[in-house]
CSV table of N, CA and C in Angstrom, one decimal:
chain,number,residue,atom,x,y,z
A,5,UNK,N,-21.9,65.1,-12.4
A,5,UNK,CA,-22.0,66.5,-11.9
A,5,UNK,C,-21.7,66.5,-10.4
A,6,UNK,N,-20.9,67.4,-10.0
A,6,UNK,CA,-20.5,67.5,-8.6
A,6,UNK,C,-21.7,68.1,-7.8
A,7,UNK,N,-21.9,67.7,-6.5
A,7,UNK,CA,-22.9,68.2,-5.7
A,7,UNK,C,-22.4,69.5,-5.1
A,8,UNK,N,-23.3,70.3,-4.4
A,8,UNK,CA,-23.0,71.5,-3.8
A,8,UNK,C,-21.9,71.3,-2.7
A,9,UNK,N,-22.1,70.2,-2.0
A,9,UNK,CA,-21.2,69.8,-0.9
A,9,UNK,C,-19.8,69.5,-1.4
A,10,UNK,N,-19.7,68.8,-2.5
A,10,UNK,CA,-18.4,68.5,-3.2
A,10,UNK,C,-17.7,69.8,-3.7
A,11,UNK,N,-18.5,70.7,-4.3
A,11,UNK,CA,-18.0,72.0,-4.8
A,11,UNK,C,-17.5,72.8,-3.6
A,12,UNK,N,-18.2,72.8,-2.5
A,12,UNK,CA,-17.8,73.6,-1.3
A,12,UNK,C,-16.4,73.0,-0.8
A,13,UNK,N,-16.3,71.7,-0.7
A,13,UNK,CA,-15.0,71.1,-0.3
A,13,UNK,C,-13.9,71.4,-1.2
A,14,UNK,N,-14.1,71.3,-2.5
A,14,UNK,CA,-13.1,71.6,-3.5
A,14,UNK,C,-12.7,73.1,-3.4
A,15,UNK,N,-13.7,74.0,-3.2
A,15,UNK,CA,-13.4,75.4,-3.1
A,15,UNK,C,-12.5,75.7,-1.8
A,16,UNK,N,-12.8,75.0,-0.7
A,16,UNK,CA,-12.0,75.2,0.5
A,16,UNK,C,-10.6,74.7,0.3
A,17,UNK,N,-10.4,73.5,-0.3
A,17,UNK,CA,-9.1,72.9,-0.6
A,17,UNK,C,-8.3,73.8,-1.6
A,18,UNK,N,-8.9,74.3,-2.6
A,18,UNK,CA,-8.2,75.1,-3.6
A,18,UNK,C,-7.8,76.5,-3.0
A,19,UNK,N,-8.7,77.0,-2.2
A,19,UNK,CA,-8.4,78.3,-1.6
A,19,UNK,C,-7.2,78.2,-0.6
A,20,UNK,N,-7.1,77.1,0.1
A,20,UNK,CA,-6.0,76.8,0.9
A,20,UNK,C,-4.7,76.7,0.1
A,21,UNK,N,-4.7,76.0,-1.0
A,21,UNK,CA,-3.6,75.9,-1.8
A,21,UNK,C,-3.2,77.2,-2.4
A,22,UNK,N,-4.2,78.0,-2.9
A,22,UNK,CA,-4.0,79.3,-3.5
A,22,UNK,C,-3.5,80.4,-2.6
A,23,UNK,N,-3.8,80.2,-1.3
A,23,UNK,CA,-3.5,81.2,-0.3
A,23,UNK,C,-4.4,82.4,-0.3
A,24,UNK,N,-5.5,82.2,-1.0
A,24,UNK,CA,-6.6,83.3,-1.0
A,24,UNK,C,-7.9,82.6,-1.5
A,25,UNK,N,-8.9,83.3,-1.4
A,25,UNK,CA,-10.3,82.8,-1.9
A,25,UNK,C,-10.3,82.7,-3.4
A,26,UNK,N,-10.8,81.5,-3.8
A,26,UNK,CA,-11.1,81.2,-5.2
A,26,UNK,C,-12.5,80.7,-5.2
A,27,UNK,N,-13.2,80.9,-6.3
A,27,UNK,CA,-14.5,80.3,-6.5
A,27,UNK,C,-14.5,79.2,-7.5
A,28,UNK,N,-15.2,78.1,-7.2
A,28,UNK,CA,-15.2,76.9,-8.0
A,28,UNK,C,-16.5,76.7,-8.7
A,29,UNK,N,-16.5,76.4,-10.0
A,29,UNK,CA,-17.7,76.0,-10.7
A,29,UNK,C,-17.4,74.8,-11.6
A,30,UNK,N,-18.4,74.0,-11.8
A,30,UNK,CA,-18.3,73.0,-12.8
A,30,UNK,C,-19.1,73.3,-14.0
A,31,UNK,N,-18.5,73.4,-15.2
A,31,UNK,CA,-19.1,73.7,-16.5
A,31,UNK,C,-18.9,72.5,-17.4
A,32,UNK,N,-19.9,71.7,-17.6
A,32,UNK,CA,-19.8,70.5,-18.4
A,32,UNK,C,-19.0,69.5,-17.6
A,33,UNK,N,-18.0,69.0,-18.2
A,33,UNK,CA,-17.1,68.0,-17.5
A,33,UNK,C,-15.8,68.6,-17.0
A,34,UNK,N,-15.8,70.0,-16.9
A,34,UNK,CA,-14.6,70.7,-16.5
A,34,UNK,C,-14.8,71.4,-15.2
A,35,UNK,N,-13.9,71.3,-14.3
A,35,UNK,CA,-14.0,72.0,-13.0
A,35,UNK,C,-13.1,73.3,-13.1
A,36,UNK,N,-13.7,74.5,-12.9
A,36,UNK,CA,-12.9,75.7,-13.0
A,36,UNK,C,-12.8,76.4,-11.6
A,37,UNK,N,-11.6,76.9,-11.3
A,37,UNK,CA,-11.4,77.7,-10.1
A,37,UNK,C,-11.1,79.1,-10.7
A,38,UNK,N,-11.8,80.1,-10.2
A,38,UNK,CA,-11.6,81.5,-10.7
A,38,UNK,C,-11.1,82.3,-9.5
A,39,UNK,N,-10.1,83.1,-9.8
A,39,UNK,CA,-9.4,84.0,-8.8
A,39,UNK,C,-8.4,84.9,-9.4
A,40,UNK,N,-7.5,85.4,-8.6
A,40,UNK,CA,-6.4,86.2,-9.1
A,40,UNK,C,-5.4,85.4,-9.9
A,41,UNK,N,-4.6,86.1,-10.6
A,41,UNK,CA,-3.5,85.5,-11.4
A,41,UNK,C,-2.6,84.7,-10.4
A,42,UNK,N,-2.2,85.3,-9.3
A,42,UNK,CA,-1.3,84.6,-8.4
A,42,UNK,C,-2.0,83.3,-7.8
A,43,UNK,N,-3.3,83.4,-7.5
A,43,UNK,CA,-4.0,82.2,-6.9
A,43,UNK,C,-4.0,81.1,-7.9
A,44,UNK,N,-4.4,81.4,-9.2
A,44,UNK,CA,-4.5,80.4,-10.2
A,44,UNK,C,-3.1,79.8,-10.5
A,45,UNK,N,-2.1,80.6,-10.5
A,45,UNK,CA,-0.7,80.1,-10.7
A,45,UNK,C,-0.2,79.2,-9.6
A,46,UNK,N,-0.6,79.5,-8.4
A,46,UNK,CA,-0.3,78.6,-7.2
A,46,UNK,C,-1.0,77.3,-7.4
A,47,UNK,N,-2.2,77.2,-7.9
A,47,UNK,CA,-2.9,76.0,-8.2
A,47,UNK,C,-2.2,75.2,-9.3
A,48,UNK,N,-1.8,76.0,-10.3
A,48,UNK,CA,-1.1,75.3,-11.5
A,48,UNK,C,0.2,74.8,-11.0
A,49,UNK,N,0.9,75.4,-10.1
A,49,UNK,CA,2.2,74.9,-9.7
A,49,UNK,C,2.0,73.6,-8.9
A,50,UNK,N,1.0,73.5,-8.1
A,50,UNK,CA,0.7,72.3,-7.4
A,50,UNK,C,0.2,71.2,-8.3
A,51,UNK,N,-0.5,71.5,-9.3
A,51,UNK,CA,-1.1,70.5,-10.3
A,51,UNK,C,-0.8,71.0,-11.7
A,52,UNK,N,0.5,70.8,-12.1
A,52,UNK,CA,1.0,71.4,-13.4
A,52,UNK,C,0.4,70.7,-14.7
A,53,UNK,N,-0.2,69.6,-14.6
A,53,UNK,CA,-0.7,69.0,-15.8
A,53,UNK,C,-2.1,69.5,-16.2
A,54,UNK,N,-2.6,70.5,-15.5
A,54,UNK,CA,-3.9,71.1,-15.8
A,54,UNK,C,-3.7,72.4,-16.6
A,55,UNK,N,-4.8,73.2,-16.7
A,55,UNK,CA,-4.7,74.4,-17.4
A,55,UNK,C,-4.9,75.7,-16.5
A,56,UNK,N,-4.2,76.7,-16.9
A,56,UNK,CA,-4.3,78.0,-16.2
A,56,UNK,C,-4.3,79.1,-17.3
A,57,UNK,N,-5.1,80.1,-17.2
A,57,UNK,CA,-5.2,81.2,-18.2
A,57,UNK,C,-6.1,82.3,-17.7
A,58,UNK,N,-6.4,83.1,-18.7
A,58,UNK,CA,-7.3,84.3,-18.5
A,58,UNK,C,-8.5,84.1,-19.4
A,59,UNK,N,-9.7,84.3,-18.8
A,59,UNK,CA,-10.9,84.2,-19.5
A,59,UNK,C,-11.3,85.6,-19.9
A,60,UNK,N,-11.3,85.9,-21.2
A,60,UNK,CA,-11.7,87.2,-21.7
A,60,UNK,C,-13.1,87.5,-21.4
A,61,UNK,N,-14.0,86.6,-21.6
A,61,UNK,CA,-15.5,86.9,-21.4
A,61,UNK,C,-15.9,87.0,-20.0
A,62,UNK,N,-15.1,86.3,-19.0
A,62,UNK,CA,-15.4,86.5,-17.6
A,62,UNK,C,-14.5,87.5,-17.0
A,63,UNK,N,-13.5,88.0,-17.7
A,63,UNK,CA,-12.6,89.0,-17.2
A,63,UNK,C,-11.9,88.6,-15.9
A,64,UNK,N,-11.5,87.3,-15.8
A,64,UNK,CA,-10.8,86.8,-14.6
A,64,UNK,C,-9.9,85.7,-15.0
A,65,UNK,N,-8.9,85.4,-14.1
A,65,UNK,CA,-8.0,84.2,-14.3
A,65,UNK,C,-8.7,82.9,-13.9
A,66,UNK,N,-8.3,81.8,-14.5
A,66,UNK,CA,-8.9,80.6,-14.2
A,66,UNK,C,-7.9,79.5,-14.1
A,67,UNK,N,-8.2,78.4,-13.4
A,67,UNK,CA,-7.5,77.2,-13.3
A,67,UNK,C,-8.5,76.1,-13.6
A,68,UNK,N,-8.2,75.2,-14.6
A,68,UNK,CA,-9.2,74.2,-14.9
A,68,UNK,C,-8.7,72.7,-14.9
A,69,UNK,N,-9.6,71.8,-14.6
A,69,UNK,CA,-9.3,70.4,-14.6
A,69,UNK,C,-10.5,69.7,-15.3
A,70,UNK,N,-10.1,68.9,-16.3
A,70,UNK,CA,-11.0,68.0,-17.0
A,70,UNK,C,-11.4,66.8,-16.1
A,71,UNK,N,-12.7,66.7,-15.8
A,71,UNK,CA,-13.1,65.6,-15.0
A,71,UNK,C,-13.3,64.3,-15.8
A,72,UNK,N,-12.9,63.2,-15.3
A,72,UNK,CA,-13.1,61.9,-16.1
A,72,UNK,C,-14.6,61.6,-16.2
A,73,UNK,N,-15.0,61.0,-17.3
A,73,UNK,CA,-16.4,60.7,-17.5
A,73,UNK,C,-16.7,59.3,-17.1
């Protein structure tokens, strides 16, 4: 599990790549970045082997990375 400090650093890094603010959460072994469609597509373009999509239940776009165990 990532610490608050690590999540904060990841959020800053991802926001810089996305060109706008994204929020980062770790759910289980997956790291999620939530933001606009354009922001998540920019992350996906930089890291294309990950996932990007729309979360119906959260009503927002996401970018996700499976963390190694």
